[in-house]
């Protein structure tokens, strides 16, 4: 690992960062300049002034996504500030380009104030075809995304919330196929009710799951603790997305897991044991996504009888990795000129990811495609594009 | 010209804009990802968190300039709004990369409010090594640049003000060489006291010119009209940079030009005649920079006896073009890790541009190098780098 650390520092230093700006047109002769710059450039300017939609025809807006953070919840590092967040945002931009040909630019804001972050995104919108919010602390990130979705006519997407949720949903769809269970019959225990957890709950519900119980740092989520929860969790309860147990022998994750079908962890490492897995219903499905240390190690989970085990790690089967979702999702949204990213688009993206795994290949160790399967982004983008088209037709009909 | 218009529109449409994001490192294998993204990326993040200066080592900040506009004074088009300004900003970014290897990213802000523009630039600063303000209306642009220079520790430069000023100063230095005059003895008439005009006045003064009279839409600049001027022009008078005539037979440019050595126009077309040039001192120097129609056509000026004639146009000799200044200036400032761009750096840049023209080649039709002379940016950047080094040594001494 120390070797990895040194090599990562060297990679970043030798390349002086991970992205650069390239020109798509030549500007090295007077002729070039008269077309790409003055005086010729006045023409696309005037065309866009008449009809702002033309920006999608004549500028990079049509393919440019802003990767915006305030550096308050970066990876496992927490609130490290905007400068220190830049390497992660550059990495994100590199993934956008590599996996889906999306031009993405990292913007690290020197403020933690919700109003300033929202206002700045509004002011930046003209140059961008979409906004990917990244590594912003919960619950602030939920309010920021929601209000921007209302204000802006370009897609706004907070990957930490929905990326994990989309890929987890895809993995669960295939797990049901494998176990022969109906997603509507599953009882799910969710550990972690922050940015990712709240979105996982909403997506699983949207995908058909009826029963989701939740657990967080305050213990089992119950109506009794309602006033101690942030607005995000309170909404999940109010909207009946998270169910609250009527009575529990004890306020523990162990107790909550008894006779449940699925565990989804987006919380902290080593909180689930093999004995707890043994108390779950037959063929339990375990997605332990805490990184780098999962809620339960795959080996432990297997010894507890888990049928399917997924983690966030690349060194175990079934890696639940956001990169399976966001590149294709934005590719499709940009290609469709979608004005926002809807719940339906996210569910279609999940189904598309799941569809990559053929019935023949489907197994306990393969319910989700590899993050490096280049087909994924293409299939996801096509599903999203199709979803937008059908929605528009529906509205016109 | 209509042909040019169609071809420019086609160029922009076919290429879907003029710039793109490229990755400098591979992210196509698990190994790649573990170094460029999670978990390896945590190392440069932590290093920068400890010491923000490390951002210049591990990220694109070291070579990334924001080209920021509010779209209120775009080319000759005026206040066309942020979306419509994007093609020009993309063109600027292309020039930065092509002429000096500087990565530049266009940001078009959806506000015209001075305070919001300043605050947004502050919030964006962590991702950038410098800020190039572009096509922002005067006098607002002067206040925005000044206050940002005080607030930020990265170079902030408003090209419309200083780019023209630097290149005009370079052309005047070589013109003096040609006519054998001492720059300190020159009397200059400046037409136009906006963004460019005010900076031209300050730079010529810094370069040694003692006497500068000014003319604008309100006529000859005099103490009597003081209260009708914006704060930018009032400062020029207060600081003795612009001289005001004690008495004038009539309030006209014609009267003002009599017995002067130099005319610099950054105003509007066709306001100077050959007869007016004839009333100037011997070997008058004329820089008629209004675009596309100069204050006086080179042919007219020649018939009036002008010794040197420069314009902003590519189809006449001595084109005064900003591209001779800003790429090398920022290249040098970034290479020197300068925290700001000083008057001295701008004067050194002007001298460096002038130095490209050898004594043998110097002539009435060649006082300034071609915008496409690739040596210019290199020589300018080296002069700026040297200037910063000497300043630092001076401070340490």
Short mmCIF file of N, CA and C in Angstrom, two decimals, chain A residues 183-330:
data_model
loop_
_atom_site.label_atom_id
_atom_site.label_comp_id
_atom_site.label_asym_id
_atom_site.label_seq_id
_atom_site.Cartn_x
_atom_site.Cartn_y
_atom_site.Cartn_z
N UNK A 183 -38.94 -9.18 -6.22
CA UNK A 183 -38.38 -8.01 -5.51
C UNK A 183 -39.41 -7.40 -4.56
N UNK A 184 -40.69 -7.55 -4.92
CA UNK A 184 -41.75 -6.99 -4.08
C UNK A 184 -41.91 -7.71 -2.75
N UNK A 185 -41.40 -8.93 -2.68
CA UNK A 185 -41.54 -9.72 -1.45
C UNK A 185 -40.36 -9.56 -0.50
N UNK A 186 -39.33 -8.82 -0.94
CA UNK A 186 -38.10 -8.74 -0.14
C UNK A 186 -38.27 -7.81 1.06
N UNK A 187 -37.69 -8.21 2.17
CA UNK A 187 -37.55 -7.30 3.31
C UNK A 187 -36.07 -6.91 3.39
N UNK A 188 -35.83 -5.60 3.41
CA UNK A 188 -34.47 -5.06 3.32
C UNK A 188 -34.10 -4.32 4.59
N UNK A 189 -32.88 -4.54 5.05
CA UNK A 189 -32.33 -3.73 6.14
C UNK A 189 -31.25 -2.84 5.58
N UNK A 190 -31.42 -1.54 5.76
CA UNK A 190 -30.48 -0.54 5.25
C UNK A 190 -29.68 0.05 6.40
N UNK A 191 -28.35 -0.07 6.34
CA UNK A 191 -27.52 0.53 7.38
C UNK A 191 -26.86 1.78 6.82
N UNK A 192 -27.21 2.94 7.37
CA UNK A 192 -26.72 4.21 6.84
C UNK A 192 -27.84 4.97 6.17
N UNK A 193 -28.14 6.17 6.67
CA UNK A 193 -29.27 6.93 6.13
C UNK A 193 -28.82 8.32 5.71
N UNK A 194 -27.56 8.41 5.25
CA UNK A 194 -27.04 9.69 4.76
C UNK A 194 -27.35 9.88 3.29
N UNK A 195 -26.41 10.51 2.59
CA UNK A 195 -26.61 10.82 1.16
C UNK A 195 -26.92 9.54 0.38
N UNK A 196 -26.01 8.55 0.46
CA UNK A 196 -26.20 7.33 -0.32
C UNK A 196 -27.40 6.54 0.19
N UNK A 197 -27.48 6.37 1.52
CA UNK A 197 -28.53 5.55 2.10
C UNK A 197 -29.93 6.02 1.74
N UNK A 198 -30.15 7.32 1.82
CA UNK A 198 -31.49 7.84 1.54
C UNK A 198 -31.87 7.58 0.07
N UNK A 199 -30.88 7.72 -0.82
CA UNK A 199 -31.18 7.50 -2.23
C UNK A 199 -31.37 6.01 -2.53
N UNK A 200 -30.58 5.15 -1.85
CA UNK A 200 -30.76 3.70 -2.01
C UNK A 200 -32.19 3.34 -1.63
N UNK A 201 -32.66 3.86 -0.49
CA UNK A 201 -34.02 3.54 -0.02
C UNK A 201 -35.05 3.95 -1.07
N UNK A 202 -34.90 5.18 -1.60
CA UNK A 202 -35.89 5.66 -2.58
C UNK A 202 -35.86 4.82 -3.86
N UNK A 203 -34.64 4.47 -4.30
CA UNK A 203 -34.56 3.71 -5.55
C UNK A 203 -35.08 2.29 -5.39
N UNK A 204 -34.75 1.64 -4.28
CA UNK A 204 -35.24 0.28 -4.07
C UNK A 204 -36.77 0.29 -4.03
N UNK A 205 -37.31 1.32 -3.39
CA UNK A 205 -38.77 1.46 -3.35
C UNK A 205 -39.32 1.63 -4.77
N UNK A 206 -38.67 2.52 -5.53
CA UNK A 206 -39.10 2.77 -6.91
C UNK A 206 -38.99 1.49 -7.75
N UNK A 207 -38.03 0.62 -7.38
CA UNK A 207 -37.82 -0.63 -8.14
C UNK A 207 -38.77 -1.73 -7.69
N UNK A 208 -39.55 -1.48 -6.63
CA UNK A 208 -40.56 -2.45 -6.25
C UNK A 208 -40.46 -3.02 -4.83
N UNK A 209 -39.36 -2.73 -4.13
CA UNK A 209 -39.22 -3.23 -2.76
C UNK A 209 -40.30 -2.59 -1.88
N UNK A 210 -40.97 -3.43 -1.07
CA UNK A 210 -42.06 -2.88 -0.24
C UNK A 210 -41.60 -2.56 1.18
N UNK A 211 -40.69 -3.42 1.72
CA UNK A 211 -40.34 -3.27 3.14
C UNK A 211 -38.86 -2.94 3.31
N UNK A 212 -38.57 -1.74 3.82
CA UNK A 212 -37.19 -1.33 4.11
C UNK A 212 -37.12 -0.81 5.54
N UNK A 213 -36.35 -1.52 6.37
CA UNK A 213 -36.06 -1.02 7.71
C UNK A 213 -34.67 -0.38 7.68
N UNK A 214 -34.44 0.61 8.54
CA UNK A 214 -33.17 1.33 8.49
C UNK A 214 -32.49 1.37 9.86
N UNK A 215 -31.17 1.49 9.80
CA UNK A 215 -30.33 1.55 11.00
C UNK A 215 -29.27 2.62 10.76
N UNK A 216 -28.98 3.40 11.80
CA UNK A 216 -27.89 4.39 11.65
C UNK A 216 -27.20 4.60 13.00
N UNK A 217 -26.41 5.68 13.10
CA UNK A 217 -25.60 5.88 14.32
C UNK A 217 -26.47 6.02 15.57
N UNK A 218 -27.74 6.29 15.39
CA UNK A 218 -28.64 6.41 16.55
C UNK A 218 -29.37 5.10 16.85
N UNK A 219 -28.96 4.04 16.13
CA UNK A 219 -29.61 2.73 16.34
C UNK A 219 -30.66 2.46 15.27
N UNK A 220 -31.58 1.58 15.60
CA UNK A 220 -32.66 1.25 14.67
C UNK A 220 -33.52 2.50 14.47
N UNK A 221 -33.88 2.76 13.20
CA UNK A 221 -34.71 3.93 12.90
C UNK A 221 -36.15 3.64 13.33
N UNK A 222 -36.63 4.45 14.28
CA UNK A 222 -38.00 4.28 14.80
C UNK A 222 -38.72 5.63 14.84
N UNK A 223 -40.03 5.56 14.94
CA UNK A 223 -40.81 6.80 15.05
C UNK A 223 -40.44 7.55 16.33
N UNK A 224 -40.07 6.77 17.36
CA UNK A 224 -39.77 7.37 18.67
C UNK A 224 -38.60 8.35 18.58
N UNK A 225 -37.64 8.06 17.67
CA UNK A 225 -36.45 8.92 17.56
C UNK A 225 -36.62 10.02 16.52
N UNK A 226 -37.82 10.09 15.94
CA UNK A 226 -38.10 10.97 14.80
C UNK A 226 -37.46 12.37 14.93
N UNK A 227 -37.61 12.97 16.09
CA UNK A 227 -37.15 14.36 16.26
C UNK A 227 -35.63 14.48 16.24
N UNK A 228 -34.94 13.36 16.37
CA UNK A 228 -33.48 13.42 16.38
C UNK A 228 -32.89 13.21 14.99
N UNK A 229 -33.77 12.96 14.01
CA UNK A 229 -33.28 12.72 12.64
C UNK A 229 -33.22 14.01 11.82
N UNK A 230 -32.34 14.02 10.78
CA UNK A 230 -32.34 15.17 9.87
C UNK A 230 -33.54 15.07 8.93
N UNK A 231 -33.78 16.16 8.19
CA UNK A 231 -35.01 16.22 7.39
C UNK A 231 -35.06 15.12 6.34
N UNK A 232 -33.87 14.67 5.90
CA UNK A 232 -33.83 13.64 4.86
C UNK A 232 -34.44 12.34 5.37
N UNK A 233 -34.04 11.95 6.56
CA UNK A 233 -34.57 10.70 7.13
C UNK A 233 -36.03 10.87 7.55
N UNK A 234 -36.34 12.04 8.07
CA UNK A 234 -37.75 12.29 8.46
C UNK A 234 -38.67 12.13 7.25
N UNK A 235 -38.22 12.62 6.10
CA UNK A 235 -39.03 12.48 4.89
C UNK A 235 -39.21 11.02 4.51
N UNK A 236 -38.14 10.23 4.64
CA UNK A 236 -38.22 8.81 4.28
C UNK A 236 -39.29 8.12 5.12
N UNK A 237 -39.39 8.54 6.38
CA UNK A 237 -40.40 7.96 7.27
C UNK A 237 -41.79 8.49 6.89
N UNK A 238 -41.87 9.82 6.73
CA UNK A 238 -43.17 10.44 6.40
C UNK A 238 -43.75 9.85 5.13
N UNK A 239 -42.87 9.60 4.15
CA UNK A 239 -43.36 9.11 2.85
C UNK A 239 -43.50 7.58 2.83
N UNK A 240 -43.25 6.96 3.96
CA UNK A 240 -43.41 5.51 4.04
C UNK A 240 -42.39 4.73 3.23
N UNK A 241 -41.29 5.37 2.91
CA UNK A 241 -40.23 4.68 2.17
C UNK A 241 -39.44 3.80 3.13
N UNK A 242 -39.16 4.32 4.30
CA UNK A 242 -38.55 3.51 5.37
C UNK A 242 -39.64 3.12 6.36
N UNK A 243 -39.75 1.82 6.61
CA UNK A 243 -40.72 1.34 7.60
C UNK A 243 -40.08 1.36 8.98
N UNK A 244 -40.87 1.56 9.98
CA UNK A 244 -40.35 1.54 11.36
C UNK A 244 -40.99 0.38 12.11
N UNK A 245 -40.17 -0.42 12.79
CA UNK A 245 -40.71 -1.59 13.49
C UNK A 245 -41.62 -1.16 14.64
N UNK A 246 -42.73 -1.90 14.80
CA UNK A 246 -43.66 -1.56 15.89
C UNK A 246 -42.99 -1.81 17.23
N UNK A 247 -42.37 -2.98 17.34
CA UNK A 247 -41.70 -3.30 18.62
C UNK A 247 -40.44 -4.10 18.31
N UNK A 248 -39.40 -3.86 19.08
CA UNK A 248 -38.14 -4.59 18.92
C UNK A 248 -37.69 -5.07 20.30
N UNK A 249 -37.25 -6.34 20.37
CA UNK A 249 -36.75 -6.85 21.66
C UNK A 249 -35.63 -5.96 22.15
N UNK A 250 -34.72 -5.61 21.19
CA UNK A 250 -33.66 -4.66 21.58
C UNK A 250 -33.30 -3.78 20.39
N UNK A 251 -32.76 -2.62 20.70
CA UNK A 251 -32.43 -1.62 19.67
C UNK A 251 -31.06 -1.95 19.09
N UNK A 252 -31.01 -2.98 18.23
CA UNK A 252 -29.72 -3.40 17.68
C UNK A 252 -29.86 -3.84 16.22
N UNK A 253 -28.77 -3.74 15.50
CA UNK A 253 -28.77 -4.19 14.11
C UNK A 253 -29.00 -5.69 14.06
N UNK A 254 -28.43 -6.41 15.05
CA UNK A 254 -28.60 -7.86 15.13
C UNK A 254 -30.09 -8.22 15.18
N UNK A 255 -30.81 -7.52 16.04
CA UNK A 255 -32.24 -7.79 16.20
C UNK A 255 -32.99 -7.46 14.91
N UNK A 256 -32.59 -6.34 14.28
CA UNK A 256 -33.30 -5.87 13.08
C UNK A 256 -33.11 -6.84 11.91
N UNK A 257 -31.93 -7.47 11.86
CA UNK A 257 -31.60 -8.33 10.71
C UNK A 257 -32.35 -9.66 10.73
N UNK A 258 -32.86 -10.05 11.91
CA UNK A 258 -33.53 -11.36 12.02
C UNK A 258 -34.67 -11.50 11.03
N UNK A 259 -34.63 -12.60 10.28
CA UNK A 259 -35.71 -12.93 9.33
C UNK A 259 -35.89 -11.88 8.23
N UNK A 260 -34.81 -11.23 7.84
CA UNK A 260 -34.87 -10.33 6.70
C UNK A 260 -34.13 -10.97 5.53
N UNK A 261 -34.40 -10.47 4.33
CA UNK A 261 -33.84 -11.09 3.12
C UNK A 261 -32.57 -10.41 2.62
N UNK A 262 -32.48 -9.09 2.83
CA UNK A 262 -31.39 -8.31 2.23
C UNK A 262 -30.77 -7.36 3.25
N UNK A 263 -29.45 -7.25 3.21
CA UNK A 263 -28.76 -6.20 3.97
C UNK A 263 -28.01 -5.30 2.98
N UNK A 264 -28.24 -4.00 3.08
CA UNK A 264 -27.48 -3.03 2.29
C UNK A 264 -26.80 -2.08 3.26
N UNK A 265 -25.47 -2.09 3.25
CA UNK A 265 -24.72 -1.22 4.15
C UNK A 265 -24.00 -0.12 3.39
N UNK A 266 -24.29 1.11 3.75
CA UNK A 266 -23.53 2.27 3.25
C UNK A 266 -23.15 3.07 4.49
N UNK A 267 -22.46 2.40 5.40
CA UNK A 267 -22.22 2.99 6.73
C UNK A 267 -20.77 2.84 7.16
N UNK A 268 -20.47 1.95 8.10
CA UNK A 268 -19.10 1.80 8.58
C UNK A 268 -18.73 0.32 8.66
N UNK A 269 -17.41 0.06 8.75
CA UNK A 269 -16.92 -1.31 8.67
C UNK A 269 -17.22 -2.15 9.90
N UNK A 270 -17.27 -3.48 9.67
CA UNK A 270 -17.32 -4.46 10.76
C UNK A 270 -18.44 -4.26 11.77
N UNK A 271 -19.66 -4.10 11.31
CA UNK A 271 -20.79 -3.99 12.24
C UNK A 271 -21.73 -5.20 12.10
N UNK A 272 -21.46 -6.07 11.12
CA UNK A 272 -22.29 -7.26 10.92
C UNK A 272 -21.41 -8.50 11.08
N UNK A 273 -21.93 -9.52 11.77
CA UNK A 273 -21.18 -10.76 11.99
C UNK A 273 -21.83 -11.91 11.24
N UNK A 274 -21.06 -13.02 11.14
CA UNK A 274 -21.61 -14.18 10.45
C UNK A 274 -22.83 -14.72 11.19
N UNK A 275 -22.83 -14.60 12.52
CA UNK A 275 -23.98 -15.10 13.29
C UNK A 275 -25.23 -14.28 13.00
N UNK A 276 -25.05 -12.97 12.79
CA UNK A 276 -26.20 -12.14 12.45
C UNK A 276 -26.75 -12.56 11.09
N UNK A 277 -25.85 -12.89 10.16
CA UNK A 277 -26.29 -13.31 8.82
C UNK A 277 -27.09 -14.62 8.92
N UNK A 278 -26.65 -15.48 9.86
CA UNK A 278 -27.33 -16.78 10.03
C UNK A 278 -28.78 -16.61 10.46
N UNK A 279 -29.08 -15.48 11.13
CA UNK A 279 -30.46 -15.28 11.61
C UNK A 279 -31.37 -14.71 10.53
N UNK A 280 -30.79 -14.36 9.37
CA UNK A 280 -31.60 -13.81 8.27
C UNK A 280 -32.34 -14.94 7.57
N UNK A 281 -33.28 -14.58 6.68
CA UNK A 281 -34.02 -15.60 5.93
C UNK A 281 -33.07 -16.37 5.02
N UNK A 282 -33.49 -17.52 4.49
CA UNK A 282 -32.63 -18.31 3.61
C UNK A 282 -32.11 -17.49 2.42
N UNK A 283 -30.91 -17.89 1.96
CA UNK A 283 -30.29 -17.22 0.81
C UNK A 283 -30.21 -15.70 0.97
N UNK A 284 -29.69 -15.22 2.09
CA UNK A 284 -29.62 -13.76 2.29
C UNK A 284 -28.70 -13.09 1.27
N UNK A 285 -29.08 -11.86 0.91
CA UNK A 285 -28.30 -11.05 -0.03
C UNK A 285 -27.64 -9.93 0.76
N UNK A 286 -26.31 -9.83 0.64
CA UNK A 286 -25.54 -8.88 1.46
C UNK A 286 -24.77 -7.92 0.56
N UNK A 287 -25.11 -6.65 0.63
CA UNK A 287 -24.30 -5.64 -0.06
C UNK A 287 -23.65 -4.75 1.01
N UNK A 288 -22.39 -5.04 1.30
CA UNK A 288 -21.66 -4.34 2.36
C UNK A 288 -20.71 -3.35 1.71
N UNK A 289 -21.18 -2.11 1.56
CA UNK A 289 -20.51 -1.17 0.65
C UNK A 289 -19.58 -0.17 1.33
N UNK A 290 -19.45 -0.24 2.65
CA UNK A 290 -18.51 0.66 3.33
C UNK A 290 -17.11 0.42 2.76
N UNK A 291 -16.34 1.48 2.57
CA UNK A 291 -15.02 1.37 1.96
C UNK A 291 -13.99 2.07 2.84
N UNK A 292 -12.78 1.55 2.99
CA UNK A 292 -12.30 0.28 2.42
C UNK A 292 -12.74 -0.94 3.22
N UNK A 293 -13.24 -0.74 4.45
CA UNK A 293 -13.63 -1.89 5.27
C UNK A 293 -15.15 -2.10 5.23
N UNK A 294 -15.62 -3.19 4.62
CA UNK A 294 -17.06 -3.42 4.50
C UNK A 294 -17.72 -3.69 5.86
N UNK A 295 -19.05 -3.54 5.91
CA UNK A 295 -19.81 -3.81 7.13
C UNK A 295 -19.56 -5.24 7.60
N UNK A 296 -19.34 -6.13 6.66
CA UNK A 296 -18.93 -7.51 6.97
C UNK A 296 -18.06 -8.00 5.82
N UNK A 297 -17.00 -8.73 6.16
CA UNK A 297 -16.11 -9.19 5.09
C UNK A 297 -16.81 -10.29 4.30
N UNK A 298 -16.58 -10.36 3.00
CA UNK A 298 -17.22 -11.40 2.18
C UNK A 298 -17.02 -12.80 2.75
N UNK A 299 -15.85 -13.07 3.29
CA UNK A 299 -15.59 -14.40 3.85
C UNK A 299 -16.54 -14.68 5.02
N UNK A 300 -16.63 -13.72 5.93
CA UNK A 300 -17.53 -13.86 7.07
C UNK A 300 -18.97 -14.06 6.60
N UNK A 301 -19.39 -13.23 5.65
CA UNK A 301 -20.77 -13.28 5.15
C UNK A 301 -21.05 -14.66 4.55
N UNK A 302 -20.08 -15.18 3.81
CA UNK A 302 -20.23 -16.50 3.19
C UNK A 302 -20.40 -17.55 4.28
N UNK A 303 -19.56 -17.45 5.31
CA UNK A 303 -19.66 -18.42 6.41
C UNK A 303 -21.01 -18.32 7.11
N UNK A 304 -21.63 -17.15 7.01
CA UNK A 304 -22.95 -16.97 7.62
C UNK A 304 -24.06 -17.47 6.71
N UNK A 305 -23.69 -17.89 5.49
CA UNK A 305 -24.69 -18.45 4.59
C UNK A 305 -25.22 -17.49 3.53
N UNK A 306 -24.53 -16.37 3.35
CA UNK A 306 -25.00 -15.40 2.35
C UNK A 306 -24.98 -16.04 0.96
N UNK A 307 -26.04 -15.76 0.21
CA UNK A 307 -26.16 -16.31 -1.15
C UNK A 307 -25.42 -15.39 -2.15
N UNK A 308 -25.59 -14.08 -1.97
CA UNK A 308 -24.92 -13.10 -2.82
C UNK A 308 -24.23 -12.08 -1.93
N UNK A 309 -22.98 -11.77 -2.26
CA UNK A 309 -22.24 -10.78 -1.48
C UNK A 309 -21.63 -9.75 -2.43
N UNK A 310 -21.94 -8.47 -2.20
CA UNK A 310 -21.34 -7.40 -2.98
C UNK A 310 -20.65 -6.42 -2.06
N UNK A 311 -19.56 -5.82 -2.55
CA UNK A 311 -18.85 -4.79 -1.77
C UNK A 311 -18.47 -3.63 -2.70
N UNK A 312 -17.82 -2.63 -2.13
CA UNK A 312 -17.31 -1.54 -2.94
C UNK A 312 -15.90 -1.80 -3.43
N UNK A 313 -15.36 -2.97 -3.08
CA UNK A 313 -13.95 -3.23 -3.33
C UNK A 313 -13.69 -3.98 -4.62
N UNK A 314 -12.54 -3.68 -5.22
CA UNK A 314 -12.21 -4.29 -6.52
C UNK A 314 -11.60 -5.68 -6.33
N UNK A 315 -11.23 -6.02 -5.09
CA UNK A 315 -10.55 -7.31 -4.88
C UNK A 315 -11.52 -8.42 -4.44
N UNK A 316 -12.83 -8.17 -4.54
CA UNK A 316 -13.83 -9.21 -4.30
C UNK A 316 -14.82 -9.23 -5.47
N UNK A 317 -15.58 -10.31 -5.64
CA UNK A 317 -16.61 -10.33 -6.70
C UNK A 317 -17.69 -9.27 -6.44
N UNK A 318 -18.49 -8.99 -7.46
CA UNK A 318 -19.64 -8.09 -7.33
C UNK A 318 -19.28 -6.72 -6.76
N UNK A 319 -18.39 -6.00 -7.43
CA UNK A 319 -18.04 -4.66 -6.96
C UNK A 319 -19.14 -3.66 -7.35
N UNK A 320 -19.71 -3.05 -6.34
CA UNK A 320 -20.74 -2.02 -6.56
C UNK A 320 -20.00 -0.70 -6.76
N UNK A 321 -19.80 -0.30 -8.02
CA UNK A 321 -18.96 0.86 -8.33
C UNK A 321 -19.76 1.89 -9.14
N UNK A 322 -19.77 3.14 -8.65
CA UNK A 322 -20.54 4.21 -9.31
C UNK A 322 -20.21 4.36 -10.79
N UNK A 323 -18.98 3.98 -11.16
CA UNK A 323 -18.56 4.21 -12.53
C UNK A 323 -19.42 3.41 -13.51
N UNK A 324 -20.16 2.43 -12.99
CA UNK A 324 -21.10 1.70 -13.84
C UNK A 324 -22.30 2.57 -14.22
N UNK A 325 -22.53 3.64 -13.46
CA UNK A 325 -23.76 4.42 -13.66
C UNK A 325 -23.53 5.81 -14.27
N UNK A 326 -22.71 6.65 -13.61
CA UNK A 326 -22.73 8.08 -13.97
C UNK A 326 -22.27 8.39 -15.40
N UNK A 327 -21.25 7.67 -15.94
CA UNK A 327 -20.85 8.07 -17.30
C UNK A 327 -21.96 7.85 -18.33
N UNK A 328 -22.56 6.65 -18.32
CA UNK A 328 -23.62 6.35 -19.28
C UNK A 328 -24.87 7.19 -19.03
N UNK A 329 -25.15 7.45 -17.75
CA UNK A 329 -26.33 8.23 -17.40
C UNK A 329 -26.22 9.64 -17.99
N UNK A 330 -25.08 10.29 -17.80
CA UNK A 330 -24.89 11.64 -18.36
C UNK A 330 -24.79 11.61 -19.88
#
